Short mmCIF file of C-alpha atoms and ligand atoms in Angstrom, two decimals:
data_model
loop_
_atom_site.label_atom_id
_atom_site.label_comp_id
_atom_site.label_asym_id
_atom_site.label_seq_id
_atom_site.Cartn_x
_atom_site.Cartn_y
_atom_site.Cartn_z
CA MET V 8 7.11 42.86 10.42
CA GLN V 9 7.28 39.69 12.51
CA ARG V 10 4.10 38.15 13.87
CA LYS V 11 4.33 37.70 17.62
CA GLU V 12 1.46 35.27 18.00
CA LYS V 13 1.39 32.11 15.94
CA ILE V 14 -1.94 31.79 14.20
CA PHE V 15 -3.25 28.73 16.06
CA ASN V 16 -1.65 29.31 19.47
CA GLY V 17 -3.73 27.71 22.20
CA LYS V 18 -5.23 25.13 19.83
CA THR V 19 -4.54 21.41 19.78
CA LEU V 20 -4.12 19.10 16.82
CA ALA V 21 -4.12 15.32 17.29
CA ILE V 22 -2.82 12.63 14.95
CA LEU V 23 -3.82 8.98 14.81
CA SER V 24 -2.81 6.06 12.58
CA GLY V 25 -5.09 3.10 11.84
CA GLY V 26 -5.06 -0.10 9.77
CA GLY V 27 -2.01 -2.03 8.59
CA ASP V 28 1.24 -0.19 9.25
CA THR V 29 3.63 0.99 6.55
CA PRO V 30 7.27 2.13 6.72
CA ALA V 31 6.14 5.71 5.97
CA ILE V 32 3.82 6.43 8.91
CA ASN V 33 6.43 7.81 11.29
CA SER V 34 7.64 10.04 8.50
CA SER V 35 4.06 11.27 7.95
CA ILE V 36 3.57 11.90 11.67
CA LYS V 37 6.83 13.81 11.98
CA ASN V 38 6.19 15.95 8.91
CA ILE V 39 2.63 16.79 9.93
CA ARG V 40 3.68 17.43 13.52
CA ASN V 41 6.46 19.82 12.51
CA ARG V 42 4.22 21.87 10.26
CA ALA V 43 1.43 22.04 12.85
CA LEU V 44 3.98 23.32 15.39
CA LEU V 45 4.89 26.15 13.01
CA LEU V 46 1.25 27.24 13.11
CA GLY V 47 1.27 27.25 16.91
CA TYR V 48 -0.67 24.04 17.58
CA LYS V 49 0.08 21.84 20.50
CA VAL V 50 0.38 18.35 18.93
CA TYR V 51 -0.98 15.17 20.47
CA GLY V 52 -0.69 11.58 19.30
CA ILE V 53 -3.64 9.24 19.77
CA ARG V 54 -2.43 5.69 20.32
CA SER V 55 -3.77 2.60 18.54
CA GLY V 56 -5.99 4.33 16.00
CA TRP V 57 -9.62 4.94 16.93
CA LYS V 58 -9.13 2.73 19.98
CA GLY V 59 -7.12 5.55 21.62
CA LEU V 60 -10.22 7.74 21.64
CA LEU V 61 -12.43 5.18 23.41
CA GLY V 62 -12.92 4.83 27.16
CA ASP V 63 -10.54 7.13 29.04
CA GLY V 64 -8.47 7.75 25.92
CA ASP V 65 -4.82 6.93 25.25
CA ILE V 66 -3.16 10.19 24.24
CA ILE V 67 0.45 11.33 24.26
CA ASP V 68 2.08 14.71 23.78
CA LEU V 69 4.27 14.99 20.69
CA THR V 70 4.92 18.72 21.01
CA ASN V 71 8.66 19.45 20.78
CA GLN V 72 9.60 15.81 21.39
CA PRO V 73 12.40 14.08 19.47
CA TYR V 74 10.89 11.89 16.76
CA ASN V 75 12.52 9.40 14.38
CA GLY V 76 10.68 9.83 11.09
CA LEU V 77 12.71 7.24 9.19
CA TYR V 78 12.10 4.25 11.44
CA GLY V 79 9.31 2.08 9.98
CA GLY V 80 5.99 1.19 11.57
CA THR V 81 4.15 3.71 13.70
CA ALA V 82 5.19 4.99 17.11
CA LEU V 83 1.52 5.82 17.65
CA LEU V 84 0.64 2.14 17.29
CA SER V 85 -2.21 0.99 15.12
CA SER V 86 -5.46 -0.97 15.32
CA ARG V 87 -8.38 -1.88 13.10
CA THR V 88 -10.90 -0.54 15.62
CA ASN V 89 -14.02 0.85 13.97
CA PRO V 90 -16.02 3.29 16.13
CA PHE V 91 -19.17 2.71 14.08
CA PRO V 92 -21.42 -0.33 14.64
CA THR V 93 -20.31 -3.40 12.71
CA LYS V 94 -21.30 -7.05 12.49
CA LYS V 95 -18.39 -7.94 14.73
CA ASN V 96 -19.12 -5.16 17.22
CA PRO V 97 -22.68 -3.76 16.98
CA GLU V 98 -22.03 -1.07 19.60
CA ASP V 99 -21.93 2.53 18.32
CA ARG V 100 -18.91 4.07 20.02
CA THR V 101 -18.88 7.42 18.26
CA ASP V 102 -20.20 9.15 21.38
CA GLN V 103 -17.02 8.07 23.22
CA ILE V 104 -14.93 9.59 20.43
CA ILE V 105 -16.80 12.87 20.58
CA LYS V 106 -16.59 12.94 24.39
CA ASN V 107 -12.82 12.37 24.37
CA LEU V 108 -12.18 14.98 21.68
CA LYS V 109 -13.89 17.43 24.05
CA ARG V 110 -12.20 16.13 27.23
CA TYR V 111 -8.74 16.46 25.69
CA LYS V 112 -9.70 19.74 23.97
CA ILE V 113 -8.69 18.48 20.53
CA ASP V 114 -9.55 21.05 17.88
CA VAL V 115 -8.39 19.23 14.74
CA LEU V 116 -7.91 15.55 14.03
CA ILE V 117 -5.55 14.13 11.41
CA THR V 118 -6.26 10.52 10.52
CA ILE V 119 -3.47 8.60 8.79
CA GLY V 120 -5.08 5.60 7.17
CA GLY V 121 -6.49 3.78 4.20
CA ASP V 122 -10.09 3.44 3.17
CA ASP V 123 -11.26 2.02 6.52
CA THR V 124 -9.73 4.56 8.91
CA ASN V 125 -10.42 7.53 6.63
CA GLY V 126 -13.90 6.19 5.85
CA ALA V 127 -14.72 6.37 9.57
CA ALA V 128 -13.11 9.85 9.73
CA LYS V 129 -15.26 10.98 6.83
CA ARG V 130 -18.42 9.82 8.62
CA LEU V 131 -17.40 11.67 11.79
CA TYR V 132 -16.82 14.80 9.74
CA GLU V 133 -20.09 14.50 7.81
CA GLN V 134 -22.33 13.33 10.64
CA GLU V 135 -20.82 15.08 13.64
CA GLY V 136 -18.99 18.03 12.09
CA ILE V 137 -15.64 17.01 13.61
CA PRO V 138 -12.77 18.94 11.93
CA VAL V 139 -10.85 16.16 10.26
CA ILE V 140 -8.11 15.99 7.65
CA GLY V 141 -7.38 12.53 6.25
CA PHE V 142 -3.85 11.53 5.28
CA PRO V 143 -3.35 8.64 2.83
CA LYS V 144 -1.48 5.53 3.85
CA THR V 145 -1.37 2.01 2.48
CA ILE V 146 1.13 -0.42 1.03
CA ASP V 147 -1.74 -1.76 -1.10
CA ASN V 148 -1.89 1.56 -3.02
CA ASP V 149 -5.62 1.05 -3.44
CA LEU V 150 -6.92 4.27 -1.86
CA ARG V 151 -8.17 6.56 -4.60
CA THR V 152 -5.89 9.61 -4.91
CA ARG V 153 -6.76 10.62 -8.49
CA THR V 154 -3.08 10.94 -9.35
CA ILE V 155 -2.58 11.40 -13.06
CA HIS V 156 0.01 9.32 -14.88
CA MET V 157 0.72 10.52 -18.42
CA TYR V 158 1.83 7.72 -20.70
CA ASN V 159 2.03 7.84 -24.52
CA ASN V 160 0.06 11.09 -24.48
CA GLN V 161 -2.70 9.36 -22.55
CA SER V 162 -3.84 10.41 -19.13
CA ASN V 163 -4.38 7.50 -16.73
CA GLU V 164 -5.91 7.74 -13.28
CA ALA V 165 -3.29 6.10 -11.08
CA VAL V 166 -2.88 5.99 -7.31
CA LEU V 167 0.02 7.01 -5.13
CA CYS V 168 -0.23 6.50 -1.38
CA PRO V 169 2.62 6.92 1.12
CA GLY V 170 3.84 3.49 2.16
CA PHE V 171 3.53 2.03 -1.33
CA PRO V 172 6.90 3.35 -2.60
CA THR V 173 8.83 1.65 0.22
CA ALA V 174 6.79 -1.56 0.02
CA ALA V 175 7.31 -1.66 -3.76
CA LEU V 176 11.05 -1.26 -3.21
CA ARG V 177 11.09 -4.12 -0.69
CA VAL V 178 9.08 -6.46 -2.97
CA SER V 179 11.36 -5.74 -5.91
CA GLU V 180 14.47 -6.33 -3.76
CA MET V 181 13.12 -9.55 -2.31
CA VAL V 182 12.23 -11.00 -5.72
CA ARG V 183 15.62 -9.92 -7.09
CA HIS V 184 17.35 -11.76 -4.26
CA LEU V 185 15.28 -14.89 -4.76
CA ARG V 186 16.42 -15.16 -8.36
CA SER V 187 19.77 -16.81 -7.58
CA THR V 188 18.38 -19.73 -5.59
CA ASN V 189 15.61 -20.18 -8.12
CA GLU V 190 18.08 -20.23 -11.01
CA SER V 191 20.33 -22.74 -9.23
CA HIS V 192 17.49 -25.21 -8.76
CA GLN V 193 15.83 -24.51 -12.11
CA ARG V 194 12.58 -23.99 -10.30
CA ILE V 195 9.44 -22.03 -10.58
CA MET V 196 9.10 -19.74 -7.61
CA VAL V 197 5.60 -18.47 -6.79
CA VAL V 198 5.94 -15.33 -4.68
CA GLU V 199 2.85 -14.16 -2.81
CA VAL V 200 2.45 -10.43 -2.29
CA MET V 201 0.04 -8.50 -0.02
CA GLY V 202 -2.31 -5.89 -1.46
CA ARG V 203 -5.81 -7.12 -0.55
CA ASP V 204 -8.08 -6.74 -3.59
CA ALA V 205 -5.65 -4.78 -5.78
CA GLY V 206 -2.57 -5.79 -7.77
CA TRP V 207 -0.56 -2.55 -7.52
CA LEU V 208 2.03 -3.93 -5.11
CA THR V 209 2.35 -7.26 -6.93
CA GLY V 210 3.41 -5.26 -9.99
CA SER V 211 6.58 -4.13 -8.26
CA SER V 212 7.86 -7.73 -8.39
CA LEU V 213 8.49 -7.00 -12.06
CA PHE V 214 11.42 -4.76 -11.08
CA GLY V 215 12.98 -7.75 -9.31
CA GLY V 216 12.60 -9.99 -12.34
CA ALA V 217 9.21 -11.70 -11.93
CA GLU V 218 8.13 -12.79 -15.41
CA LEU V 219 4.45 -13.49 -14.76
CA ALA V 220 1.90 -12.20 -12.26
CA LEU V 221 -1.61 -13.04 -11.11
CA ILE V 222 -3.68 -10.21 -9.68
CA PRO V 223 -7.11 -9.90 -8.01
CA GLU V 224 -8.45 -7.76 -10.87
CA CYS V 225 -8.10 -10.79 -13.19
CA PRO V 226 -9.88 -13.83 -11.71
CA ILE V 227 -8.38 -17.16 -12.76
CA THR V 228 -11.44 -18.98 -14.02
CA LYS V 229 -11.36 -22.57 -15.32
CA GLU V 230 -10.52 -21.42 -18.88
CA LYS V 231 -8.01 -18.82 -17.71
CA LYS V 232 -6.27 -21.43 -15.59
CA GLU V 233 -5.78 -23.76 -18.55
CA HIS V 234 -4.33 -20.88 -20.55
CA PHE V 235 -2.13 -19.87 -17.61
CA PHE V 236 -0.57 -23.36 -17.42
CA ASP V 237 0.18 -23.21 -21.17
CA VAL V 238 1.88 -19.83 -20.72
CA VAL V 239 3.89 -21.08 -17.73
CA LYS V 240 5.07 -24.15 -19.67
CA GLU V 241 6.11 -22.06 -22.64
CA LYS V 242 7.94 -19.46 -20.53
CA TYR V 243 9.81 -22.10 -18.53
CA LYS V 244 10.91 -23.99 -21.63
CA ASP V 245 13.85 -21.77 -22.62
CA LYS V 246 15.06 -20.25 -19.39
CA LYS V 247 14.47 -23.24 -17.13
CA ASN V 248 13.49 -21.02 -14.23
CA LEU V 249 10.65 -18.64 -13.64
CA ILE V 250 9.33 -16.30 -11.00
CA ILE V 251 5.58 -15.81 -10.78
CA ALA V 252 4.20 -13.14 -8.46
CA VAL V 253 0.75 -13.81 -7.04
CA SER V 254 -1.45 -11.31 -5.23
CA GLU V 255 -2.76 -12.62 -1.93
CA GLY V 256 -6.31 -11.76 -3.02
CA VAL V 257 -6.32 -13.46 -6.43
CA ARG V 258 -9.34 -15.65 -7.18
CA TRP V 259 -8.28 -19.13 -8.33
CA TRP V 260 -10.42 -21.87 -9.85
CA ASN V 261 -10.82 -24.84 -7.54
CA ASP V 262 -10.98 -28.02 -9.65
CA GLU V 263 -12.61 -30.05 -6.88
CA THR V 264 -15.36 -27.70 -5.72
CA LYS V 265 -15.74 -26.06 -9.16
CA THR V 266 -15.71 -22.62 -7.55
CA LEU V 267 -13.58 -19.49 -7.85
CA ASP V 268 -11.87 -19.29 -4.48
CA MET V 269 -9.85 -16.84 -2.45
CA VAL V 270 -7.43 -18.38 0.01
CA TYR V 271 -7.61 -17.15 3.59
CA ALA V 272 -5.14 -17.61 6.41
CA SER V 273 -7.94 -17.37 8.94
CA SER V 274 -11.73 -17.22 8.90
CA GLU V 275 -11.73 -14.48 11.54
CA THR V 276 -12.84 -11.03 10.35
CA ASP V 277 -11.66 -7.65 11.59
CA GLU V 278 -13.99 -4.79 12.61
CA TYR V 279 -14.21 -3.64 9.00
CA GLY V 280 -15.35 -7.08 7.87
CA HIS V 281 -12.08 -8.24 6.25
CA LYS V 282 -10.78 -11.78 6.49
CA ARG V 283 -7.01 -12.30 6.46
CA PHE V 284 -5.64 -13.58 3.14
CA GLY V 285 -2.76 -16.01 2.93
CA GLY V 286 -1.69 -19.18 1.20
CA VAL V 287 -2.70 -18.89 -2.44
CA SER V 288 0.95 -19.17 -3.56
CA GLY V 289 1.10 -22.66 -2.03
CA VAL V 290 -1.99 -23.72 -3.99
CA VAL V 291 -0.60 -22.32 -7.27
CA ALA V 292 2.87 -23.85 -6.74
CA SER V 293 1.54 -27.30 -5.91
CA GLU V 294 -0.78 -27.31 -8.95
CA ILE V 295 2.14 -26.28 -11.18
CA SER V 296 4.26 -29.14 -9.80
CA ASN V 297 1.45 -31.68 -10.18
CA LYS V 298 0.17 -30.61 -13.58
CA LEU V 299 3.40 -29.63 -15.33
CA GLY V 300 5.89 -31.82 -13.47
CA ILE V 301 8.20 -28.85 -12.84
CA SER V 302 9.60 -28.28 -9.39
CA ALA V 303 7.77 -25.27 -7.93
CA ARG V 304 8.03 -23.58 -4.55
CA SER V 305 5.92 -20.96 -2.85
CA GLN V 306 7.34 -18.02 -0.96
CA ILE V 307 5.14 -15.61 0.99
CA SER V 308 6.64 -12.12 1.17
CA GLY V 309 4.19 -11.42 4.00
CA TYR V 310 5.01 -8.51 6.29
CA TYR V 311 8.49 -7.93 4.88
CA PRO V 312 7.34 -5.22 2.41
CA ARG V 313 5.65 -3.43 5.32
CA SER V 314 8.81 -3.48 7.41
CA SER V 315 11.99 -1.54 8.07
CA TYR V 316 13.01 1.99 7.12
CA CYS V 317 11.10 4.53 5.08
CA SER V 318 12.48 4.96 1.55
CA GLU V 319 13.74 8.28 0.19
CA TYR V 320 10.73 8.52 -2.11
CA ASP V 321 8.32 8.04 0.80
CA ALA V 322 10.21 10.54 2.95
CA GLN V 323 9.80 13.17 0.21
CA LEU V 324 6.21 12.22 -0.55
CA THR V 325 5.10 12.48 3.07
CA ALA V 326 6.84 15.86 3.41
CA THR V 327 5.11 17.14 0.28
CA LEU V 328 1.68 15.94 1.37
CA ALA V 329 2.28 17.39 4.84
CA ASP V 330 2.88 20.78 3.16
CA LYS V 331 -0.60 20.43 1.73
CA VAL V 332 -1.95 19.62 5.22
CA LEU V 333 -0.45 22.90 6.37
CA ASP V 334 -2.27 24.67 3.58
CA LEU V 335 -5.59 22.99 4.52
CA LEU V 336 -5.06 23.86 8.19
CA LEU V 337 -4.37 27.49 7.36
CA ARG V 338 -7.58 27.68 5.36
CA GLU V 339 -9.46 25.64 8.00
CA ASP V 340 -10.58 23.47 5.13
CA TYR V 341 -11.64 20.18 6.71
CA GLY V 342 -13.07 16.92 5.39
CA LYS V 343 -10.24 16.80 2.82
CA MET V 344 -7.32 14.52 2.06
CA PRO V 345 -4.07 15.76 0.46
CA VAL V 346 -3.03 13.93 -2.69
CA LEU V 347 -0.36 14.09 -5.35
CA ARG V 348 -1.85 15.43 -8.58
CA LYS V 349 0.54 13.76 -10.99
CA ILE V 350 3.19 11.05 -10.88
CA VAL V 351 6.67 12.53 -10.66
CA ASP V 352 10.08 11.28 -9.58
CA LYS V 353 11.31 12.02 -6.07
CA ASP V 354 13.26 15.13 -7.02
CA ASN V 355 10.12 16.74 -8.42
CA LEU V 356 7.85 16.11 -5.47
CA GLU V 357 6.92 19.68 -4.62
CA GLU V 358 3.94 21.28 -2.97
CA PHE V 359 2.70 22.75 -6.26
CA ASN V 360 2.09 19.20 -7.50
CA THR V 361 -0.41 18.49 -4.74
CA GLY V 362 -4.15 18.93 -4.44
CA SER V 363 -6.83 17.62 -2.15
CA ILE V 364 -9.90 15.50 -2.56
CA ASP V 365 -13.11 15.51 -0.57
CA MET V 366 -13.08 12.71 1.93
CA GLY V 367 -16.56 11.92 0.61
CA ALA V 368 -14.83 10.81 -2.61
CA ILE V 369 -12.33 8.47 -1.03
CA GLY V 370 -12.69 4.77 -1.75
CA ASN V 371 -10.87 1.84 -3.22
CA GLN V 372 -9.27 1.99 -6.62
CA PRO V 373 -8.19 -1.25 -8.30
CA LEU V 374 -5.46 -1.41 -10.91
CA GLN V 375 -6.52 0.17 -14.21
CA ASP V 376 -6.83 -2.08 -17.29
CA VAL V 377 -4.01 -0.19 -19.03
CA TYR V 378 -1.50 -1.58 -16.52
CA TYR V 379 -2.07 -5.33 -16.91
CA ASN V 380 -2.31 -7.75 -19.82
CA THR V 381 -4.90 -10.37 -18.86
CA ASN V 382 -3.96 -12.65 -21.76
CA GLU V 383 -0.24 -12.80 -21.04
CA PHE V 384 -0.44 -12.46 -17.23
CA THR V 385 2.10 -9.64 -17.33
CA PHE V 386 2.21 -6.01 -16.34
CA THR V 387 2.33 -3.66 -19.30
CA ASP V 388 4.90 -1.07 -20.39
CA ALA V 389 2.56 1.57 -18.97
CA TYR V 390 3.00 0.03 -15.52
CA VAL V 391 6.77 -0.13 -15.96
CA ASP V 392 6.68 3.56 -16.80
CA PHE V 393 4.55 4.32 -13.70
CA LEU V 394 6.94 2.41 -11.44
CA LYS V 395 10.05 3.98 -12.96
CA TYR V 396 9.04 7.31 -11.43
CA ILE V 397 9.06 5.66 -8.01
CA LEU V 398 11.78 3.00 -8.23
CA GLY V 399 14.06 4.26 -10.99
CA ASN V 400 15.21 1.78 -13.63
CA PRO V 401 14.82 -1.96 -13.01
CA PHE V 402 18.08 -3.65 -12.12
CA LEU V 403 18.43 -7.39 -12.73
CA PRO V 404 21.80 -8.90 -11.73
CA GLU V 405 23.09 -11.94 -13.59
CA PHE V 406 25.72 -14.56 -12.83
CA GLY V 407 27.56 -13.18 -15.82
CA TYR V 408 29.58 -16.18 -17.04
CA HIS V 409 28.65 -18.44 -19.90
CA PHE V 410 30.80 -21.58 -19.81
CA GLU V 411 31.29 -23.84 -22.77
CA LYS V 412 30.05 -27.40 -22.48
CA VAL V 413 32.83 -30.00 -22.70
CA LYS V 414 32.40 -32.90 -25.13
CA PRO V 415 33.67 -36.41 -24.24
CA PHE V 416 36.71 -37.70 -26.22
O1 LIG B 527 -3.93 -3.30 4.09
C1 LIG B 527 -2.61 -3.55 4.36
C2 LIG B 527 -2.35 -5.02 4.52
O2 LIG B 527 -0.95 -5.19 4.67
C3 LIG B 527 -2.87 -5.90 3.39
O3 LIG B 527 -2.03 -5.91 2.28
C4 LIG B 527 -3.00 -7.22 4.10
O4 LIG B 527 -3.98 -8.03 3.49
C5 LIG B 527 -3.42 -6.83 5.48
O5 LIG B 527 -2.98 -5.51 5.67
C6 LIG B 527 -2.86 -7.70 6.57
O6 LIG B 527 -3.40 -7.30 7.75
P1 LIG B 527 -2.88 -7.70 9.20
O7 LIG B 527 -1.77 -6.75 9.55
O8 LIG B 527 -4.08 -7.47 10.07
O9 LIG B 527 -2.44 -9.11 9.15
#
């Protein structure tokens, strides 16, 4: 027998996206929207993250509208607005949020974000009882999802957030493309990669041919730095070119001030208290040139990994996690975030591989020790295995000719 009434007819669900964008947000919005429509919800989009619920509100209707889920970025726009009082903005604006949720008759809120956006959503759920479902999003891949990665019969707690698969693909492609110019000039290329305080994204440079990497989880102290220069010298010796990936948030020993420093692009902080990183690759490259006498250049990958179209993996991942949102909506189980239970390749991303975690348990998750060798400054085979699920096999093109050297007569 066919149901005449859809279960949530007359109810409204609203979606917002906050924090740094990723190429997988539009795909997440479209997938969540489509499933909510099946349940009978009217679907709104809140523009510019939490900002769209302040003042008069900035809300659009997504119900039965065409929507391009493959285009990168977020059609809902994004901001780093924090409704809770902060150092930068001591005003508590949660009352405006609550007022607008009532004014626009929003019954359920879906927050697509990382730790900051979903942290605020969690507080609204816990303190004000607002029905919220968080949806993971970050290129940094540092939002705890408790996704199990089995390697060598060992179970590792990894992370898999929508946005990371596409960003990892972009980083690996960019590094792969940089190889030819680097080889031609027999240089050391220091490629800086976003990721805040975690090295997950930097690891994807490996699939483009980066031989060494520096990550925030391994601070480069005075002693470590000396060892690092020895390793660089040794590695460069045979090949006469080298790519080193450097996380934007790596701590690097400053010989002059005798301090472990992070390099910031600006001293300004956002509403969650973060300063903007940027520039450490320049410091590392210039010290390599000066200390080792090898030509080194820095290259900041910047916003490129965050840009352009959503990858196939991300399109599947967001669809799978949206299926779990549907399940949570049906059970009216709020204060949860859908996650992937175990790492699988894109063809095996299915709803039965998902679970959910309490938003109270969300938080940042750095790279596990098993994935990085602090003595060799390289990612381990376990990390290669983790990435293979997402990126397939590494592909490293070569010039392919080996000419014989001519001797004079
Ligand atoms: O958190 C995502 C991220 O891309 C980080 O990797 C980076 O440090 C930050 O956002 C950059 O932020 P913004 O877009 O404000 O410059």
